[in-house]
């Protein structure tokens, strides 16, 4: 069995890295946090053109998926560049809509694939908040076996990440789909959103580590770079190990999700969130989330007081690491699911 990415998958990651490097995401983040979603939505469109939002959408609705490994590659890059917007929620919603089927899938999925639509999502068991609902074209909620379109994004709540605003959607809204298929699709959607968040957290941690290594090579004390100090080397090595141990769990979860979709009798987009796949996703989520947060703590300590300043682009990654750790499954909830699975 091959556990390495293919040349095509690596090239896909490199192409996204080049696209996002040219996009100046820190400027996009600042605009997004200030309520100007124009630059972010323009970037969203370019990501759609690169095929990012087609990776979790079945071919019947204009997608190329489900392709969990490629989705992981994409989300790691989006996390490394701190792309704003409801990325994990949109990817989770594609699985939910495809599983629900019918008119709601036909109406929304092609637009998501093309980048014309971004959506947010809340599911039972994952908290009441819909990230970036004010910038989304729709907010979907699931209660029991009913899928509803929220009538209003609701009022914003406090968020540690100013470029990831939280909203509690207004209750109500007419059901757009209902039945056992919705309940099963919601479980799979939760797994997909958690999986995407794990990849975003891993990418965020990678960028925090990269920036910190570059900084300690330049900052000097007692006439030498602080990166030459043994304590600093050990802290960075521990951070690297945490991220590298998270990576195989992420791609292991991708393999589990791919096998779940391809099992006999499972239609595209109909995976029901089996205990095995769910436990693999939970393991990846807790490990990547904790590793990304540890990278943020290392980056803050080794940057010193400058790490607190908003003028430093690093601050956007620092404030994103902990929300990613806790979104779509807190560490304690993920550990409990691993044990149950």
mmCIF file of C-alpha atoms in Angstrom:
data_model
loop_
_atom_site.group_PDB
_atom_site.id
_atom_site.type_symbol
_atom_site.label_atom_id
_atom_site.label_comp_id
_atom_site.label_asym_id
_atom_site.label_seq_id
_atom_site.Cartn_x
_atom_site.Cartn_y
_atom_site.Cartn_z
ATOM 1 C CA UNK A 1 0.000 0.000 0.000
ATOM 2 C CA UNK A 2 1.288 3.466 -0.889
ATOM 3 C CA UNK A 3 1.174 6.096 1.861
ATOM 4 C CA UNK A 4 2.932 8.917 -0.002
ATOM 5 C CA UNK A 5 1.243 11.632 -2.007
ATOM 6 C CA UNK A 6 1.408 11.189 -5.748
ATOM 7 C CA UNK A 7 3.271 13.621 -7.985
ATOM 8 C CA UNK A 8 -0.074 15.038 -9.120
ATOM 9 C CA UNK A 9 -1.217 15.642 -5.545
ATOM 10 C CA UNK A 10 2.053 17.366 -4.672
ATOM 11 C CA UNK A 11 1.815 19.540 -7.763
ATOM 12 C CA UNK A 12 -1.752 20.474 -6.799
ATOM 13 C CA UNK A 13 -0.469 21.640 -3.410
ATOM 14 C CA UNK A 14 2.357 23.620 -5.005
ATOM 15 C CA UNK A 15 -0.031 25.324 -7.412
ATOM 16 C CA UNK A 16 -2.287 26.397 -4.542
ATOM 17 C CA UNK A 17 0.730 27.662 -2.607
ATOM 18 C CA UNK A 18 1.766 29.795 -5.580
ATOM 19 C CA UNK A 19 -1.766 31.118 -6.055
ATOM 20 C CA UNK A 20 -2.125 32.064 -2.393
ATOM 21 C CA UNK A 21 1.360 33.557 -2.108
ATOM 22 C CA UNK A 22 0.501 35.923 -4.947
ATOM 23 C CA UNK A 23 -2.854 36.780 -3.337
ATOM 24 C CA UNK A 24 -1.311 38.586 -0.313
ATOM 25 C CA UNK A 25 -3.592 36.867 2.181
ATOM 26 C CA UNK A 26 -2.604 39.115 5.153
ATOM 27 C CA UNK A 27 -4.189 42.047 3.302
ATOM 28 C CA UNK A 28 -7.236 39.905 2.522
ATOM 29 C CA UNK A 29 -7.469 38.938 6.200
ATOM 30 C CA UNK A 30 -7.368 42.539 7.365
ATOM 31 C CA UNK A 31 -10.119 43.497 4.939
ATOM 32 C CA UNK A 32 -12.233 40.496 5.973
ATOM 33 C CA UNK A 33 -11.891 41.355 9.681
ATOM 34 C CA UNK A 34 -12.967 44.922 8.911
ATOM 35 C CA UNK A 35 -16.155 43.688 7.209
ATOM 36 C CA UNK A 36 -14.947 44.073 3.621
ATOM 37 C CA UNK A 37 -15.527 40.638 2.118
ATOM 38 C CA UNK A 38 -14.809 41.660 -1.486
ATOM 39 C CA UNK A 39 -11.130 40.633 -1.631
ATOM 40 C CA UNK A 40 -11.879 37.411 0.217
ATOM 41 C CA UNK A 41 -14.705 36.445 -2.095
ATOM 42 C CA UNK A 42 -12.527 37.240 -5.116
ATOM 43 C CA UNK A 43 -9.896 34.874 -3.712
ATOM 44 C CA UNK A 44 -12.662 32.328 -3.062
ATOM 45 C CA UNK A 45 -13.467 32.447 -6.771
ATOM 46 C CA UNK A 46 -9.851 31.794 -7.740
ATOM 47 C CA UNK A 47 -9.722 28.826 -5.390
ATOM 48 C CA UNK A 48 -12.889 27.485 -6.995
ATOM 49 C CA UNK A 49 -11.285 27.846 -10.423
ATOM 50 C CA UNK A 50 -8.402 25.736 -9.074
ATOM 51 C CA UNK A 51 -10.921 23.031 -8.181
ATOM 52 C CA UNK A 52 -10.838 23.279 -4.379
ATOM 53 C CA UNK A 53 -14.590 23.240 -3.776
ATOM 54 C CA UNK A 54 -15.207 20.506 -6.323
ATOM 55 C CA UNK A 55 -13.194 17.988 -4.300
ATOM 56 C CA UNK A 56 -16.048 17.035 -1.966
ATOM 57 C CA UNK A 57 -18.868 17.329 -4.529
ATOM 58 C CA UNK A 58 -19.990 14.312 -6.576
ATOM 59 C CA UNK A 59 -19.695 14.444 -10.347
ATOM 60 C CA UNK A 60 -23.480 14.450 -10.661
ATOM 61 C CA UNK A 61 -23.487 18.010 -9.320
ATOM 62 C CA UNK A 62 -20.477 19.308 -11.241
ATOM 63 C CA UNK A 63 -17.762 18.224 -8.833
ATOM 64 C CA UNK A 64 -14.867 15.797 -9.112
ATOM 65 C CA UNK A 65 -15.183 14.088 -5.735
ATOM 66 C CA UNK A 66 -15.311 12.865 -3.200
ATOM 67 C CA UNK A 67 -11.492 13.034 -3.101
ATOM 68 C CA UNK A 68 -10.527 13.264 0.600
ATOM 69 C CA UNK A 69 -6.753 13.136 0.077
ATOM 70 C CA UNK A 70 -6.820 16.009 -2.392
ATOM 71 C CA UNK A 71 -9.155 17.897 -0.046
ATOM 72 C CA UNK A 72 -6.579 17.461 2.731
ATOM 73 C CA UNK A 73 -3.806 18.760 0.476
ATOM 74 C CA UNK A 74 -5.918 21.811 -0.379
ATOM 75 C CA UNK A 75 -6.951 22.593 3.193
ATOM 76 C CA UNK A 76 -3.392 22.333 4.499
ATOM 77 C CA UNK A 77 -2.388 25.004 1.972
ATOM 78 C CA UNK A 78 -5.399 27.155 2.845
ATOM 79 C CA UNK A 79 -4.433 26.838 6.503
ATOM 80 C CA UNK A 80 -0.815 27.751 5.804
ATOM 81 C CA UNK A 81 -1.985 30.946 4.138
ATOM 82 C CA UNK A 82 -4.828 31.607 6.635
ATOM 83 C CA UNK A 83 -7.461 31.976 3.919
ATOM 84 C CA UNK A 84 -10.534 33.636 5.442
ATOM 85 C CA UNK A 85 -14.080 32.396 5.034
ATOM 86 C CA UNK A 86 -16.145 29.355 6.002
ATOM 87 C CA UNK A 87 -13.908 26.812 4.273
ATOM 88 C CA UNK A 88 -14.583 23.805 6.518
ATOM 89 C CA UNK A 89 -18.272 24.702 6.757
ATOM 90 C CA UNK A 90 -18.674 24.949 2.994
ATOM 91 C CA UNK A 91 -16.938 21.618 2.434
ATOM 92 C CA UNK A 92 -19.073 20.016 5.135
ATOM 93 C CA UNK A 93 -22.204 21.508 3.605
ATOM 94 C CA UNK A 94 -21.399 19.977 0.210
ATOM 95 C CA UNK A 95 -21.470 16.518 1.795
ATOM 96 C CA UNK A 96 -24.681 17.365 3.633
ATOM 97 C CA UNK A 97 -26.416 18.655 0.502
ATOM 98 C CA UNK A 98 -25.214 15.782 -1.679
ATOM 99 C CA UNK A 99 -26.451 13.284 0.885
ATOM 100 C CA UNK A 100 -29.808 15.031 1.221
ATOM 101 C CA UNK A 101 -30.169 15.165 -2.569
ATOM 102 C CA UNK A 102 -33.180 16.599 -4.341
ATOM 103 C CA UNK A 103 -33.807 20.224 -5.332
ATOM 104 C CA UNK A 104 -31.654 21.747 -2.576
ATOM 105 C CA UNK A 105 -28.577 19.878 -3.827
ATOM 106 C CA UNK A 106 -29.303 20.793 -7.424
ATOM 107 C CA UNK A 107 -29.751 24.445 -6.474
ATOM 108 C CA UNK A 108 -26.667 24.971 -4.312
ATOM 109 C CA UNK A 109 -23.923 22.501 -5.208
ATOM 110 C CA UNK A 110 -23.074 23.791 -8.706
ATOM 111 C CA UNK A 111 -22.744 27.306 -7.312
ATOM 112 C CA UNK A 112 -20.433 26.133 -4.544
ATOM 113 C CA UNK A 113 -18.256 24.293 -7.059
ATOM 114 C CA UNK A 114 -17.964 27.398 -9.234
ATOM 115 C CA UNK A 115 -17.209 29.692 -6.302
ATOM 116 C CA UNK A 116 -20.366 31.710 -6.835
ATOM 117 C CA UNK A 117 -21.686 30.554 -3.455
ATOM 118 C CA UNK A 118 -20.110 30.210 -0.025
ATOM 119 C CA UNK A 119 -22.190 28.721 2.767
ATOM 120 C CA UNK A 120 -21.932 28.237 6.497
ATOM 121 C CA UNK A 121 -23.276 25.414 8.612
ATOM 122 C CA UNK A 122 -24.353 24.380 12.094
ATOM 123 C CA UNK A 123 -25.005 20.806 13.193
ATOM 124 C CA UNK A 124 -26.283 19.305 16.405
ATOM 125 C CA UNK A 125 -23.436 18.283 18.688
ATOM 126 C CA UNK A 126 -20.955 20.823 17.335
ATOM 127 C CA UNK A 127 -22.158 24.034 18.935
ATOM 128 C CA UNK A 128 -24.658 26.687 17.862
ATOM 129 C CA UNK A 129 -22.352 28.984 15.922
ATOM 130 C CA UNK A 130 -21.989 29.453 12.185
ATOM 131 C CA UNK A 131 -18.593 31.006 11.324
ATOM 132 C CA UNK A 132 -18.604 33.877 8.826
ATOM 133 C CA UNK A 133 -22.371 33.668 8.376
ATOM 134 C CA UNK A 134 -22.455 37.357 7.442
ATOM 135 C CA UNK A 135 -20.282 36.637 4.402
ATOM 136 C CA UNK A 136 -22.081 33.435 3.392
ATOM 137 C CA UNK A 137 -24.805 33.191 0.775
ATOM 138 C CA UNK A 138 -26.706 30.714 2.939
ATOM 139 C CA UNK A 139 -26.546 29.181 6.402
ATOM 140 C CA UNK A 140 -27.782 25.601 6.668
ATOM 141 C CA UNK A 141 -28.872 24.073 9.949
ATOM 142 C CA UNK A 142 -29.832 20.506 10.811
ATOM 143 C CA UNK A 143 -32.111 19.529 13.663
ATOM 144 C CA UNK A 144 -32.937 15.858 13.896
ATOM 145 C CA UNK A 145 -33.729 14.789 10.357
ATOM 146 C CA UNK A 146 -34.660 18.248 9.052
ATOM 147 C CA UNK A 147 -32.375 20.414 6.932
ATOM 148 C CA UNK A 148 -33.310 24.081 7.073
ATOM 149 C CA UNK A 149 -32.093 27.290 5.485
ATOM 150 C CA UNK A 150 -31.650 29.796 8.326
ATOM 151 C CA UNK A 151 -33.788 32.918 7.778
ATOM 152 C CA UNK A 152 -31.073 35.225 9.172
ATOM 153 C CA UNK A 153 -27.422 34.806 10.198
ATOM 154 C CA UNK A 154 -28.221 36.265 13.606
ATOM 155 C CA UNK A 155 -26.083 38.465 15.841
ATOM 156 C CA UNK A 156 -22.302 38.135 16.001
ATOM 157 C CA UNK A 157 -20.619 36.701 19.083
ATOM 158 C CA UNK A 158 -17.141 37.263 20.462
ATOM 159 C CA UNK A 159 -14.373 35.432 18.626
ATOM 160 C CA UNK A 160 -10.678 35.027 19.387
ATOM 161 C CA UNK A 161 -10.005 35.377 15.655
ATOM 162 C CA UNK A 162 -11.305 38.697 14.257
ATOM 163 C CA UNK A 163 -11.201 37.227 10.745
ATOM 164 C CA UNK A 164 -13.438 34.329 11.804
ATOM 165 C CA UNK A 165 -16.609 35.892 13.150
ATOM 166 C CA UNK A 166 -19.166 33.700 14.892
ATOM 167 C CA UNK A 167 -22.928 33.975 14.486
ATOM 168 C CA UNK A 168 -25.846 32.209 16.132
ATOM 169 C CA UNK A 169 -28.360 31.742 13.273
ATOM 170 C CA UNK A 170 -31.951 32.742 13.833
ATOM 171 C CA UNK A 171 -34.138 29.683 14.486
ATOM 172 C CA UNK A 172 -36.826 28.638 12.082
ATOM 173 C CA UNK A 173 -36.819 28.617 8.333
ATOM 174 C CA UNK A 174 -38.748 26.215 6.177
ATOM 175 C CA UNK A 175 -37.283 22.702 5.847
ATOM 176 C CA UNK A 176 -35.586 22.205 2.484
ATOM 177 C CA UNK A 177 -35.091 18.461 3.015
ATOM 178 C CA UNK A 178 -36.052 15.927 5.638
ATOM 179 C CA UNK A 179 -35.843 12.239 6.420
ATOM 180 C CA UNK A 180 -33.279 9.606 7.420
ATOM 181 C CA UNK A 181 -30.994 10.617 4.541
ATOM 182 C CA UNK A 182 -30.585 14.062 6.110
ATOM 183 C CA UNK A 183 -29.626 12.596 9.482
ATOM 184 C CA UNK A 184 -27.034 10.296 7.871
ATOM 185 C CA UNK A 185 -25.704 13.100 5.679
ATOM 186 C CA UNK A 186 -25.345 15.361 8.725
ATOM 187 C CA UNK A 187 -23.073 12.806 10.403
ATOM 188 C CA UNK A 188 -20.893 12.622 7.299
ATOM 189 C CA UNK A 189 -20.920 16.424 7.003
ATOM 190 C CA UNK A 190 -19.680 16.762 10.576
ATOM 191 C CA UNK A 191 -16.835 14.375 9.830
ATOM 192 C CA UNK A 192 -15.929 16.328 6.697
ATOM 193 C CA UNK A 193 -15.957 19.688 8.482
ATOM 194 C CA UNK A 194 -13.824 18.260 11.312
ATOM 195 C CA UNK A 195 -11.443 16.696 8.797
ATOM 196 C CA UNK A 196 -11.072 19.973 6.888
ATOM 197 C CA UNK A 197 -10.508 21.858 10.145
ATOM 198 C CA UNK A 198 -7.764 19.403 11.113
ATOM 199 C CA UNK A 199 -6.011 20.103 7.808
ATOM 200 C CA UNK A 200 -6.419 23.861 8.274
ATOM 201 C CA UNK A 201 -4.937 23.585 11.775
ATOM 202 C CA UNK A 202 -1.979 21.591 10.478
ATOM 203 C CA UNK A 203 -1.302 24.171 7.786
ATOM 204 C CA UNK A 204 -1.617 27.004 10.308
ATOM 205 C CA UNK A 205 0.918 25.287 12.564
ATOM 206 C CA UNK A 206 3.317 24.751 9.675
ATOM 207 C CA UNK A 207 3.314 28.452 8.830
ATOM 208 C CA UNK A 208 3.782 29.445 12.483
ATOM 209 C CA UNK A 209 6.792 27.146 12.723
ATOM 210 C CA UNK A 210 8.260 28.395 9.430
ATOM 211 C CA UNK A 211 7.930 32.031 10.494
ATOM 212 C CA UNK A 212 9.428 31.321 13.906
ATOM 213 C CA UNK A 213 12.452 29.478 12.511
ATOM 214 C CA UNK A 214 13.088 32.377 10.147
ATOM 215 C CA UNK A 215 12.819 34.872 13.015
ATOM 216 C CA UNK A 216 15.181 33.119 15.455
ATOM 217 C CA UNK A 217 17.801 32.929 12.725
ATOM 218 C CA UNK A 218 17.710 36.749 12.448
ATOM 219 C CA UNK A 219 17.213 37.843 16.053
ATOM 220 C CA UNK A 220 20.509 38.046 17.956
ATOM 221 C CA UNK A 221 21.405 38.048 21.628
ATOM 222 C CA UNK A 222 24.896 38.138 23.113
ATOM 223 C CA UNK A 223 26.129 38.538 19.549
ATOM 224 C CA UNK A 224 24.689 35.275 18.187
ATOM 225 C CA UNK A 225 21.319 34.245 16.686
ATOM 226 C CA UNK A 226 18.901 33.079 19.397
ATOM 227 C CA UNK A 227 18.188 30.099 17.170
ATOM 228 C CA UNK A 228 21.597 28.735 18.136
ATOM 229 C CA UNK A 229 20.551 28.359 21.785
ATOM 230 C CA UNK A 230 19.917 24.779 22.825
ATOM 231 C CA UNK A 231 16.625 25.562 24.581
ATOM 232 C CA UNK A 232 15.286 27.258 21.473
ATOM 233 C CA UNK A 233 16.331 24.340 19.276
ATOM 234 C CA UNK A 234 14.580 21.886 21.586
ATOM 235 C CA UNK A 235 11.366 23.925 21.598
ATOM 236 C CA UNK A 236 11.331 24.117 17.815
ATOM 237 C CA UNK A 237 12.127 20.411 17.479
ATOM 238 C CA UNK A 238 9.219 19.529 19.772
ATOM 239 C CA UNK A 239 6.917 21.718 17.688
ATOM 240 C CA UNK A 240 8.077 20.070 14.466
ATOM 241 C CA UNK A 241 7.543 16.596 15.913
ATOM 242 C CA UNK A 242 4.001 17.466 16.932
ATOM 243 C CA UNK A 243 3.140 18.628 13.420
ATOM 244 C CA UNK A 244 4.848 15.688 11.738
ATOM 245 C CA UNK A 245 3.031 13.178 13.936
ATOM 246 C CA UNK A 246 -0.281 14.848 13.020
ATOM 247 C CA UNK A 247 0.319 14.571 9.275
ATOM 248 C CA UNK A 248 -0.016 10.754 8.910
ATOM 249 C CA UNK A 249 -3.141 10.806 11.058
ATOM 250 C CA UNK A 250 -4.664 13.397 8.734
ATOM 251 C CA UNK A 251 -3.946 11.351 5.622
ATOM 252 C CA UNK A 252 -4.961 8.176 7.426
ATOM 253 C CA UNK A 253 -8.339 9.799 8.058
ATOM 254 C CA UNK A 254 -8.476 10.739 4.379
ATOM 255 C CA UNK A 255 -7.905 7.093 3.459
ATOM 256 C CA UNK A 256 -10.682 6.023 5.840
ATOM 257 C CA UNK A 257 -13.094 8.559 4.352
ATOM 258 C CA UNK A 258 -12.185 7.476 0.826
ATOM 259 C CA UNK A 259 -12.766 3.799 1.632
ATOM 260 C CA UNK A 260 -16.085 4.641 3.305
ATOM 261 C CA UNK A 261 -17.329 6.427 0.183
ATOM 262 C CA UNK A 262 -16.148 3.617 -2.114
ATOM 263 C CA UNK A 263 -17.543 0.712 -0.091
ATOM 264 C CA UNK A 264 -20.143 -1.431 -1.907
ATOM 265 C CA UNK A 265 -23.597 0.103 -1.805
ATOM 266 C CA UNK A 266 -22.438 3.598 -0.894
ATOM 267 C CA UNK A 267 -23.356 6.238 -3.426
ATOM 268 C CA UNK A 268 -21.329 9.386 -3.955
ATOM 269 C CA UNK A 269 -21.847 11.717 -1.068
ATOM 270 C CA UNK A 270 -23.791 9.138 0.919
ATOM 271 C CA UNK A 271 -21.175 8.097 3.495
ATOM 272 C CA UNK A 272 -22.899 7.928 6.849
ATOM 273 C CA UNK A 273 -20.050 8.778 9.169
ATOM 274 C CA UNK A 274 -19.150 5.239 10.290
ATOM 275 C CA UNK A 275 -17.480 4.716 13.693
ATOM 276 C CA UNK A 276 -14.201 3.774 11.999
ATOM 277 C CA UNK A 277 -14.015 6.836 9.774
ATOM 278 C CA UNK A 278 -15.326 9.067 12.552
ATOM 279 C CA UNK A 279 -12.702 7.852 15.002
ATOM 280 C CA UNK A 280 -9.939 8.374 12.426
ATOM 281 C CA UNK A 281 -11.149 11.918 11.776
ATOM 282 C CA UNK A 282 -11.346 12.609 15.520
ATOM 283 C CA UNK A 283 -7.779 11.337 16.012
ATOM 284 C CA UNK A 284 -6.536 13.594 13.225
ATOM 285 C CA UNK A 285 -8.519 16.541 14.544
ATOM 286 C CA UNK A 286 -7.265 16.372 18.123
ATOM 287 C CA UNK A 287 -3.652 15.745 17.081
ATOM 288 C CA UNK A 288 -3.501 18.436 14.406
ATOM 289 C CA UNK A 289 -5.418 20.912 16.547
ATOM 290 C CA UNK A 290 -3.130 20.447 19.541
ATOM 291 C CA UNK A 291 -0.028 20.571 17.333
ATOM 292 C CA UNK A 292 -1.175 23.792 15.657
ATOM 293 C CA UNK A 293 -1.933 25.397 19.023
ATOM 294 C CA UNK A 294 1.442 24.291 20.412
ATOM 295 C CA UNK A 295 3.083 25.890 17.365
ATOM 296 C CA UNK A 296 1.262 29.135 18.171
ATOM 297 C CA UNK A 297 2.518 29.084 21.766
ATOM 298 C CA UNK A 298 6.060 28.418 20.577
ATOM 299 C CA UNK A 299 5.837 31.204 18.012
ATOM 300 C CA UNK A 300 4.555 33.674 20.572
ATOM 301 C CA UNK A 301 7.244 32.846 23.112
ATOM 302 C CA UNK A 302 10.148 32.910 20.679
ATOM 303 C CA UNK A 303 9.004 36.097 18.971
ATOM 304 C CA UNK A 304 8.792 37.813 22.342
ATOM 305 C CA UNK A 305 6.719 40.969 22.739
ATOM 306 C CA UNK A 306 6.689 41.599 18.996
ATOM 307 C CA UNK A 307 4.421 38.566 18.649
ATOM 308 C CA UNK A 308 1.593 40.491 20.296
ATOM 309 C CA UNK A 309 1.592 43.367 17.808
ATOM 310 C CA UNK A 310 -1.093 43.598 15.137
ATOM 311 C CA UNK A 311 1.427 45.121 12.750
ATOM 312 C CA UNK A 312 3.081 41.714 12.502
ATOM 313 C CA UNK A 313 1.290 39.420 10.061
ATOM 314 C CA UNK A 314 2.044 36.519 12.388
ATOM 315 C CA UNK A 315 -0.710 37.751 14.721
ATOM 316 C CA UNK A 316 -3.392 36.495 12.321
ATOM 317 C CA UNK A 317 -2.032 32.953 12.507
ATOM 318 C CA UNK A 318 -1.565 33.162 16.281
ATOM 319 C CA UNK A 319 -5.196 34.089 16.829
ATOM 320 C CA UNK A 320 -6.445 31.423 14.466
ATOM 321 C CA UNK A 321 -4.705 28.394 16.011
ATOM 322 C CA UNK A 322 -6.850 27.984 19.128
ATOM 323 C CA UNK A 323 -10.239 28.488 17.414
ATOM 324 C CA UNK A 324 -9.222 25.833 14.871
ATOM 325 C CA UNK A 325 -8.245 23.508 17.705
ATOM 326 C CA UNK A 326 -11.713 23.786 19.256
ATOM 327 C CA UNK A 327 -13.936 24.088 16.159
ATOM 328 C CA UNK A 328 -15.830 21.003 14.935
ATOM 329 C CA UNK A 329 -14.807 18.926 17.922
ATOM 330 C CA UNK A 330 -12.956 20.049 21.044
ATOM 331 C CA UNK A 331 -9.925 17.998 22.094
ATOM 332 C CA UNK A 332 -11.906 16.272 24.855
ATOM 333 C CA UNK A 333 -14.796 15.461 22.513
ATOM 334 C CA UNK A 334 -12.411 14.072 19.888
ATOM 335 C CA UNK A 335 -10.592 11.923 22.422
ATOM 336 C CA UNK A 336 -13.898 10.522 23.642
ATOM 337 C CA UNK A 337 -14.865 9.666 20.073
ATOM 338 C CA UNK A 338 -11.545 7.941 19.440
ATOM 339 C CA UNK A 339 -12.097 5.773 22.513
ATOM 340 C CA UNK A 340 -15.678 5.014 21.496
ATOM 341 C CA UNK A 341 -14.618 4.158 17.948
#
